[in-house]
CSV table of N, CA and C in Angstrom, one decimal:
chain,number,residue,atom,x,y,z
A,1,MET,N,53.5,56.3,17.8
A,1,MET,CA,53.1,55.2,16.9
A,1,MET,C,51.6,54.8,17.1
A,2,LEU,N,51.2,54.8,18.4
A,2,LEU,CA,49.8,54.4,18.7
A,2,LEU,C,48.8,55.4,18.0
A,3,HIS,N,49.2,56.7,18.1
A,3,HIS,CA,48.3,57.7,17.6
A,3,HIS,C,48.1,57.5,16.1
A,4,ARG,N,49.2,57.1,15.3
A,4,ARG,CA,49.1,56.9,13.9
A,4,ARG,C,48.1,55.7,13.6
A,5,ARG,N,48.2,54.7,14.4
A,5,ARG,CA,47.3,53.5,14.2
A,5,ARG,C,45.9,53.9,14.4
A,6,VAL,N,45.6,54.6,15.4
A,6,VAL,CA,44.3,55.1,15.7
A,6,VAL,C,43.7,55.9,14.6
A,7,ASP,N,44.6,56.8,14.0
A,7,ASP,CA,44.2,57.7,12.9
A,7,ASP,C,43.8,56.8,11.7
A,8,VAL,N,44.6,55.8,11.4
A,8,VAL,CA,44.3,54.9,10.3
A,8,VAL,C,42.9,54.2,10.5
A,9,THR,N,42.7,53.7,11.8
A,9,THR,CA,41.5,53.0,12.1
A,9,THR,C,40.3,54.0,12.0
A,10,ALA,N,40.4,55.2,12.4
A,10,ALA,CA,39.4,56.2,12.3
A,10,ALA,C,39.1,56.5,10.9
A,11,ALA,N,40.1,56.6,10.0
A,11,ALA,CA,39.9,56.8,8.6
A,11,ALA,C,39.2,55.7,7.9
A,12,LEU,N,39.5,54.5,8.3
A,12,LEU,CA,38.8,53.3,7.7
A,12,LEU,C,37.3,53.3,8.1
A,13,LEU,N,37.1,53.6,9.4
A,13,LEU,CA,35.7,53.6,9.8
A,13,LEU,C,34.9,54.7,9.1
A,14,LEU,N,35.5,55.9,8.9
A,14,LEU,CA,34.8,57.0,8.2
A,14,LEU,C,34.6,56.6,6.8
A,15,MET,N,35.5,55.9,6.1
A,15,MET,CA,35.3,55.5,4.7
A,15,MET,C,34.1,54.5,4.6
A,16,LEU,N,34.0,53.6,5.6
A,16,LEU,CA,33.0,52.6,5.6
A,16,LEU,C,31.6,53.3,5.8
A,17,LEU,N,31.5,54.2,6.7
A,17,LEU,CA,30.3,55.0,6.9
A,17,LEU,C,29.9,55.8,5.7
A,18,LEU,N,30.8,56.4,5.1
A,18,LEU,CA,30.5,57.2,3.8
A,18,LEU,C,30.1,56.3,2.7
A,19,ALA,N,30.6,55.1,2.6
A,19,ALA,CA,30.2,54.1,1.6
A,19,ALA,C,28.8,53.6,1.8
A,20,GLN,N,28.3,53.6,3.0
A,20,GLN,CA,27.0,53.2,3.3
A,20,GLN,C,25.9,54.3,3.3
A,21,ALA,N,26.4,55.5,3.2
A,21,ALA,CA,25.5,56.7,3.2
A,21,ALA,C,24.7,56.7,1.9
A,22,PRO,N,23.4,57.1,2.0
A,22,PRO,CA,22.6,57.2,0.8
A,22,PRO,C,23.1,58.3,-0.2
A,23,HIS,N,23.0,58.0,-1.5
A,23,HIS,CA,23.5,58.9,-2.5
A,23,HIS,C,22.2,59.3,-3.3
A,24,THR,N,21.9,60.6,-3.2
A,24,THR,CA,20.6,61.1,-3.8
A,24,THR,C,20.9,62.3,-4.7
A,25,THR,N,22.0,62.2,-5.5
A,25,THR,CA,22.3,63.4,-6.3
A,25,THR,C,21.3,63.6,-7.4
A,26,ASP,N,20.7,62.6,-7.9
A,26,ASP,CA,19.7,62.7,-9.0
A,26,ASP,C,18.3,62.7,-8.5
A,27,GLY,N,18.1,62.8,-7.2
A,27,GLY,CA,16.7,62.7,-6.6
A,27,GLY,C,16.6,61.3,-6.1
A,28,LEU,N,15.6,61.2,-5.2
A,28,LEU,CA,15.4,60.0,-4.5
A,28,LEU,C,14.8,58.9,-5.4
A,29,LYS,N,15.3,57.7,-5.3
A,29,LYS,CA,14.7,56.6,-6.2
A,29,LYS,C,13.9,55.7,-5.2
A,30,CYS,N,12.7,55.4,-5.7
A,30,CYS,CA,11.8,54.5,-4.9
A,30,CYS,C,11.2,53.5,-5.9
A,31,TYR,N,10.9,52.3,-5.3
A,31,TYR,CA,10.1,51.3,-6.0
A,31,TYR,C,8.7,51.7,-6.2
A,32,ILE,N,8.2,51.6,-7.4
A,32,ILE,CA,6.8,52.0,-7.7
A,32,ILE,C,6.0,50.7,-8.1
A,33,CYS,N,4.9,50.5,-7.4
A,33,CYS,CA,4.1,49.3,-7.7
A,33,CYS,C,2.7,49.5,-7.1
A,34,ASN,N,1.7,49.4,-7.9
A,34,ASN,CA,0.3,49.5,-7.4
A,34,ASN,C,-0.4,48.2,-7.4
A,35,ASN,N,-1.0,47.8,-6.3
A,35,ASN,CA,-1.8,46.6,-6.2
A,35,ASN,C,-1.0,45.4,-6.6
A,36,CYS,N,0.2,45.3,-6.2
A,36,CYS,CA,1.0,44.1,-6.5
A,36,CYS,C,1.2,43.2,-5.3
A,37,ARG,N,1.3,41.9,-5.6
A,37,ARG,CA,1.6,41.0,-4.6
A,37,ARG,C,3.1,40.6,-4.5
A,38,LYS,N,3.7,40.6,-5.6
A,38,LYS,CA,5.1,40.2,-5.7
A,38,LYS,C,6.0,41.4,-5.9
A,39,PHE,N,7.1,41.4,-5.2
A,39,PHE,CA,8.1,42.5,-5.2
A,39,PHE,C,8.7,42.7,-6.6
A,40,GLU,N,8.8,41.6,-7.4
A,40,GLU,CA,9.4,41.6,-8.7
A,40,GLU,C,8.7,42.5,-9.6
A,41,LEU,N,7.4,42.8,-9.4
A,41,LEU,CA,6.6,43.6,-10.3
A,41,LEU,C,6.9,45.1,-10.1
A,42,SER,N,7.7,45.4,-9.1
A,42,SER,CA,8.0,46.8,-8.8
A,42,SER,C,9.2,47.3,-9.7
A,43,GLN,N,9.2,48.5,-10.0
A,43,GLN,CA,10.2,49.1,-10.8
A,43,GLN,C,10.8,50.3,-10.0
A,44,SER,N,12.1,50.5,-10.0
A,44,SER,CA,12.7,51.7,-9.4
A,44,SER,C,12.6,52.9,-10.3
A,45,ARG,N,12.1,54.0,-9.8
A,45,ARG,CA,12.0,55.2,-10.5
A,45,ARG,C,12.5,56.4,-9.7
A,46,THR,N,13.0,57.4,-10.4
A,46,THR,CA,13.4,58.7,-9.7
A,46,THR,C,12.1,59.5,-9.3
A,47,CYS,N,12.0,59.9,-8.1
A,47,CYS,CA,10.9,60.6,-7.6
A,47,CYS,C,11.0,62.1,-8.1
A,48,PRO,N,9.8,62.8,-8.2
A,48,PRO,CA,9.9,64.2,-8.4
A,48,PRO,C,10.6,64.9,-7.2
A,49,PRO,N,11.2,66.1,-7.5
A,49,PRO,CA,11.9,66.8,-6.4
A,49,PRO,C,11.1,67.0,-5.1
A,50,GLU,N,9.9,67.3,-5.3
A,50,GLU,CA,9.1,67.6,-4.1
A,50,GLU,C,8.7,66.4,-3.3
A,51,GLN,N,8.9,65.2,-3.8
A,51,GLN,CA,8.6,63.9,-3.1
A,51,GLN,C,9.9,63.3,-2.6
A,52,ASP,N,10.2,63.5,-1.3
A,52,ASP,CA,11.4,63.1,-0.7
A,52,ASP,C,11.3,61.9,0.2
A,53,LYS,N,10.3,61.1,0.1
A,53,LYS,CA,10.1,59.9,0.9
A,53,LYS,C,9.7,58.7,0.0
A,54,CYS,N,10.1,57.5,0.3
A,54,CYS,CA,9.6,56.3,-0.3
A,54,CYS,C,8.5,55.7,0.6
A,55,MET,N,7.4,55.2,0.0
A,55,MET,CA,6.4,54.7,0.9
A,55,MET,C,6.1,53.2,0.5
A,56,LYS,N,5.7,52.5,1.5
A,56,LYS,CA,5.3,51.1,1.3
A,56,LYS,C,4.0,50.9,2.1
A,57,MET,N,2.9,50.6,1.4
A,57,MET,CA,1.6,50.5,2.1
A,57,MET,C,1.1,49.1,1.9
A,58,ASP,N,0.8,48.4,3.0
A,58,ASP,CA,0.3,47.0,3.0
A,58,ASP,C,-1.3,47.1,3.1
A,59,MET,N,-1.9,46.2,2.2
A,59,MET,CA,-3.4,46.1,2.2
A,59,MET,C,-3.8,44.8,2.9
A,60,GLU,N,-5.0,44.8,3.4
A,60,GLU,CA,-5.6,43.6,4.0
A,60,GLU,C,-5.6,42.4,3.0
A,61,THR,N,-5.7,42.7,1.8
A,61,THR,CA,-5.8,41.6,0.7
A,61,THR,C,-4.4,41.0,0.5
A,62,GLY,N,-3.4,41.5,1.1
A,62,GLY,CA,-2.0,40.9,0.9
A,62,GLY,C,-1.3,41.7,-0.2
A,63,GLN,N,-2.0,42.6,-0.9
A,63,GLN,CA,-1.3,43.4,-1.9
A,63,GLN,C,-0.5,44.5,-1.3
A,64,VAL,N,0.4,45.0,-2.0
A,64,VAL,CA,1.3,46.1,-1.5
A,64,VAL,C,1.3,47.2,-2.5
A,65,GLN,N,1.4,48.4,-2.1
A,65,GLN,CA,1.6,49.6,-2.9
A,65,GLN,C,2.9,50.2,-2.5
A,66,ARG,N,3.7,50.5,-3.5
A,66,ARG,CA,5.0,51.2,-3.2
A,66,ARG,C,5.0,52.5,-4.1
A,67,ASN,N,5.4,53.6,-3.5
A,67,ASN,CA,5.4,54.8,-4.3
A,67,ASN,C,6.3,55.9,-3.6
A,68,CYS,N,6.4,57.0,-4.3
A,68,CYS,CA,7.1,58.2,-3.8
A,68,CYS,C,6.1,58.9,-3.0
A,69,GLY,N,6.5,59.7,-2.0
A,69,GLY,CA,5.6,60.4,-1.2
A,69,GLY,C,6.3,61.6,-0.6
A,70,THR,N,5.6,62.4,0.2
A,70,THR,CA,6.1,63.5,0.9
A,70,THR,C,6.0,63.3,2.4
A,71,GLU,N,6.7,64.2,3.2
A,71,GLU,CA,6.7,64.1,4.6
A,71,GLU,C,5.3,64.3,5.1
A,72,THR,N,4.5,65.2,4.5
A,72,THR,CA,3.1,65.4,4.9
A,72,THR,C,2.3,64.1,4.7
A,73,MET,N,2.5,63.5,3.6
A,73,MET,CA,1.7,62.2,3.3
A,73,MET,C,2.1,61.2,4.4
A,74,CYS,N,3.4,61.1,4.8
A,74,CYS,CA,3.8,60.2,5.8
A,74,CYS,C,3.2,60.6,7.2
A,75,ASN,N,3.2,61.8,7.5
A,75,ASN,CA,2.7,62.3,8.8
A,75,ASN,C,1.2,62.1,8.9
A,76,ASN,N,0.5,62.2,7.8
A,76,ASN,CA,-1.0,62.0,7.8
A,76,ASN,C,-1.4,60.6,7.6
A,77,SER,N,-0.4,59.7,7.4
A,77,SER,CA,-0.8,58.3,7.1
A,77,SER,C,-1.5,57.6,8.2
A,78,ASP,N,-1.3,57.9,9.4
A,78,ASP,CA,-2.0,57.3,10.5
A,78,ASP,C,-3.5,57.6,10.5
A,79,ARG,N,-3.8,58.8,10.2
A,79,ARG,CA,-5.2,59.2,10.2
A,79,ARG,C,-6.0,58.9,8.9
A,80,GLU,N,-5.4,59.3,7.8
A,80,GLU,CA,-6.2,59.2,6.5
A,80,GLU,C,-6.0,57.9,5.8
A,81,MET,N,-4.9,57.2,6.0
A,81,MET,CA,-4.7,56.0,5.2
A,81,MET,C,-5.0,54.7,5.9
A,82,ARG,N,-5.2,54.7,7.2
A,82,ARG,CA,-5.4,53.5,8.0
A,82,ARG,C,-6.7,52.8,7.5
A,83,THR,N,-7.6,53.5,6.9
A,83,THR,CA,-8.8,52.9,6.4
A,83,THR,C,-8.6,52.0,5.2
A,84,ARG,N,-7.5,52.3,4.4
A,84,ARG,CA,-7.2,51.6,3.2
A,84,ARG,C,-6.1,50.6,3.4
A,85,TYR,N,-5.2,50.9,4.3
A,85,TYR,CA,-4.0,50.1,4.5
A,85,TYR,C,-3.8,49.6,5.9
A,86,THR,N,-3.2,48.4,6.0
A,86,THR,CA,-3.0,47.9,7.4
A,86,THR,C,-1.7,48.5,8.0
A,87,SER,N,-0.8,48.9,7.1
A,87,SER,CA,0.4,49.6,7.6
A,87,SER,C,1.0,50.5,6.5
A,88,VAL,N,1.5,51.6,6.9
A,88,VAL,CA,2.2,52.6,6.0
A,88,VAL,C,3.5,52.8,6.6
A,89,ASN,N,4.6,52.6,5.7
A,89,ASN,CA,5.9,52.8,6.1
A,89,ASN,C,6.6,53.8,5.2
A,90,CYS,N,7.3,54.8,5.8
A,90,CYS,CA,8.0,55.8,5.0
A,90,CYS,C,9.5,55.7,5.3
A,91,CYS,N,10.3,56.0,4.3
A,91,CYS,CA,11.8,56.0,4.5
A,91,CYS,C,12.4,57.0,3.5
A,92,SER,N,13.6,57.4,3.6
A,92,SER,CA,14.2,58.4,2.8
A,92,SER,C,15.5,58.1,2.2
A,93,GLU,N,15.8,56.8,1.9
A,93,GLU,CA,17.0,56.4,1.2
A,93,GLU,C,16.6,55.7,-0.1
A,94,ASP,N,17.5,55.7,-1.1
A,94,ASP,CA,17.2,55.1,-2.4
A,94,ASP,C,16.7,53.7,-2.2
A,95,ASN,N,15.5,53.5,-2.9
A,95,ASN,CA,14.9,52.1,-2.9
A,95,ASN,C,14.8,51.5,-1.6
A,96,CYS,N,14.5,52.3,-0.5
A,96,CYS,CA,14.3,51.7,0.8
A,96,CYS,C,13.0,51.1,1.0
A,97,ASN,N,12.0,51.2,0.1
A,97,ASN,CA,10.7,50.6,0.2
A,97,ASN,C,10.6,49.3,-0.4
A,98,LYS,N,11.7,48.6,-0.4
A,98,LYS,CA,11.8,47.2,-1.0
A,98,LYS,C,11.3,46.2,0.0
A,99,ALA,N,11.3,45.0,-0.4
A,99,ALA,CA,10.9,43.9,0.6
A,99,ALA,C,12.0,43.8,1.6
A,100,ALA,N,11.6,43.4,2.8
A,100,ALA,CA,12.6,43.2,3.9
A,100,ALA,C,13.6,42.2,3.6
A,101,THR,N,14.9,42.5,3.9
A,101,THR,CA,16.0,41.5,3.7
A,101,THR,C,17.0,41.6,4.8
A,102,ALA,N,17.5,40.5,5.2
A,102,ALA,CA,18.5,40.4,6.2
A,102,ALA,C,19.9,40.6,5.7
A,103,ALA,N,20.1,40.7,4.4
A,103,ALA,CA,21.4,40.8,3.8
A,103,ALA,C,22.2,42.0,4.2
A,104,SER,N,21.5,43.2,4.3
A,104,SER,CA,22.1,44.4,4.5
A,104,SER,C,22.7,44.5,5.9
A,105,PRO,N,22.0,44.1,7.0
A,105,PRO,CA,22.6,44.1,8.3
A,105,PRO,C,23.8,43.1,8.4
A,106,LEU,N,23.6,42.0,7.8
A,106,LEU,CA,24.7,41.0,7.8
A,106,LEU,C,26.0,41.5,7.1
A,107,LEU,N,25.8,42.2,6.0
A,107,LEU,CA,26.9,42.7,5.3
A,107,LEU,C,27.6,43.8,6.1
A,108,SER,N,26.8,44.6,6.8
A,108,SER,CA,27.4,45.7,7.7
A,108,SER,C,28.2,45.0,8.8
A,109,ALA,N,27.7,44.0,9.4
A,109,ALA,CA,28.4,43.3,10.5
A,109,ALA,C,29.7,42.7,10.0
A,110,ALA,N,29.6,42.1,8.8
A,110,ALA,CA,30.8,41.4,8.2
A,110,ALA,C,31.9,42.5,7.9
A,111,LEU,N,31.5,43.7,7.5
A,111,LEU,CA,32.5,44.7,7.2
A,111,LEU,C,33.0,45.3,8.5
A,112,LEU,N,32.2,45.4,9.5
A,112,LEU,CA,32.6,46.1,10.8
A,112,LEU,C,33.5,45.2,11.6
A,113,LEU,N,33.3,43.9,11.5
A,113,LEU,CA,34.1,43.0,12.4
A,113,LEU,C,35.6,43.1,12.1
A,114,PRO,N,36.1,43.1,10.9
A,114,PRO,CA,37.6,43.2,10.7
A,114,PRO,C,38.1,44.6,11.2
A,115,LEU,N,37.3,45.6,11.1
A,115,LEU,CA,37.7,46.9,11.5
A,115,LEU,C,37.8,46.9,13.1
A,116,HIS,N,36.8,46.3,13.7
A,116,HIS,CA,36.8,46.2,15.2
A,116,HIS,C,38.1,45.4,15.6
A,117,VAL,N,38.4,44.3,15.0
A,117,VAL,CA,39.6,43.5,15.3
A,117,VAL,C,40.8,44.4,15.2
A,118,LEU,N,40.9,45.1,14.1
A,118,LEU,CA,42.1,46.0,13.8
A,118,LEU,C,42.2,47.0,14.9
A,119,PHE,N,41.1,47.6,15.3
A,119,PHE,CA,41.1,48.7,16.3
A,119,PHE,C,41.5,48.1,17.7
A,120,VAL,N,41.0,46.9,18.0
A,120,VAL,CA,41.4,46.3,19.3
A,120,VAL,C,42.9,45.9,19.3
A,121,ARG,N,43.4,45.4,18.2
A,121,ARG,CA,44.8,45.1,18.1
A,121,ARG,C,45.7,46.4,18.3
A,122,CYS,N,45.2,47.5,17.7
A,122,CYS,CA,46.0,48.7,17.8
A,122,CYS,C,46.0,49.2,19.3
A,123,GLN,N,44.9,49.0,20.0
A,123,GLN,CA,44.8,49.4,21.4
A,123,GLN,C,45.7,48.6,22.3
A,124,PHE,N,45.8,47.3,22.0
A,124,PHE,CA,46.6,46.5,22.9
A,124,PHE,C,48.1,46.3,22.5
A,125,SER,N,48.4,46.8,21.3
A,125,SER,CA,49.8,46.6,20.8
A,125,SER,C,50.7,47.7,21.3
A,126,ALA,N,50.1,48.8,21.9
A,126,ALA,CA,50.9,49.9,22.4
A,126,ALA,C,51.4,49.7,23.8
């Protein structure tokens, strides 16, 4: 009986992880914005197939650029882009170059807590 409960818990954890995995069947989607100060001015667009990174570049003026990029652009960002930008960040999930938010980690914690409780109950009920 304990083995069956552990299998159910493992299946639930796997489903949660798959639900949070990035989905890029149509190509990576990134926010695109040039010389903008407000995130609302950005628009999400599908990147060309050769561009597999989303980039967010902060300028000294407080403006931000968001765009699609490549691994090469991200690797060279420290040398070539530091003269124009105070920071360059690259990521590879859909719309990951958005403004920072605490909602995503909180949502993950809220979803994992009930699964953890279920797992602990299964462990101690045997």
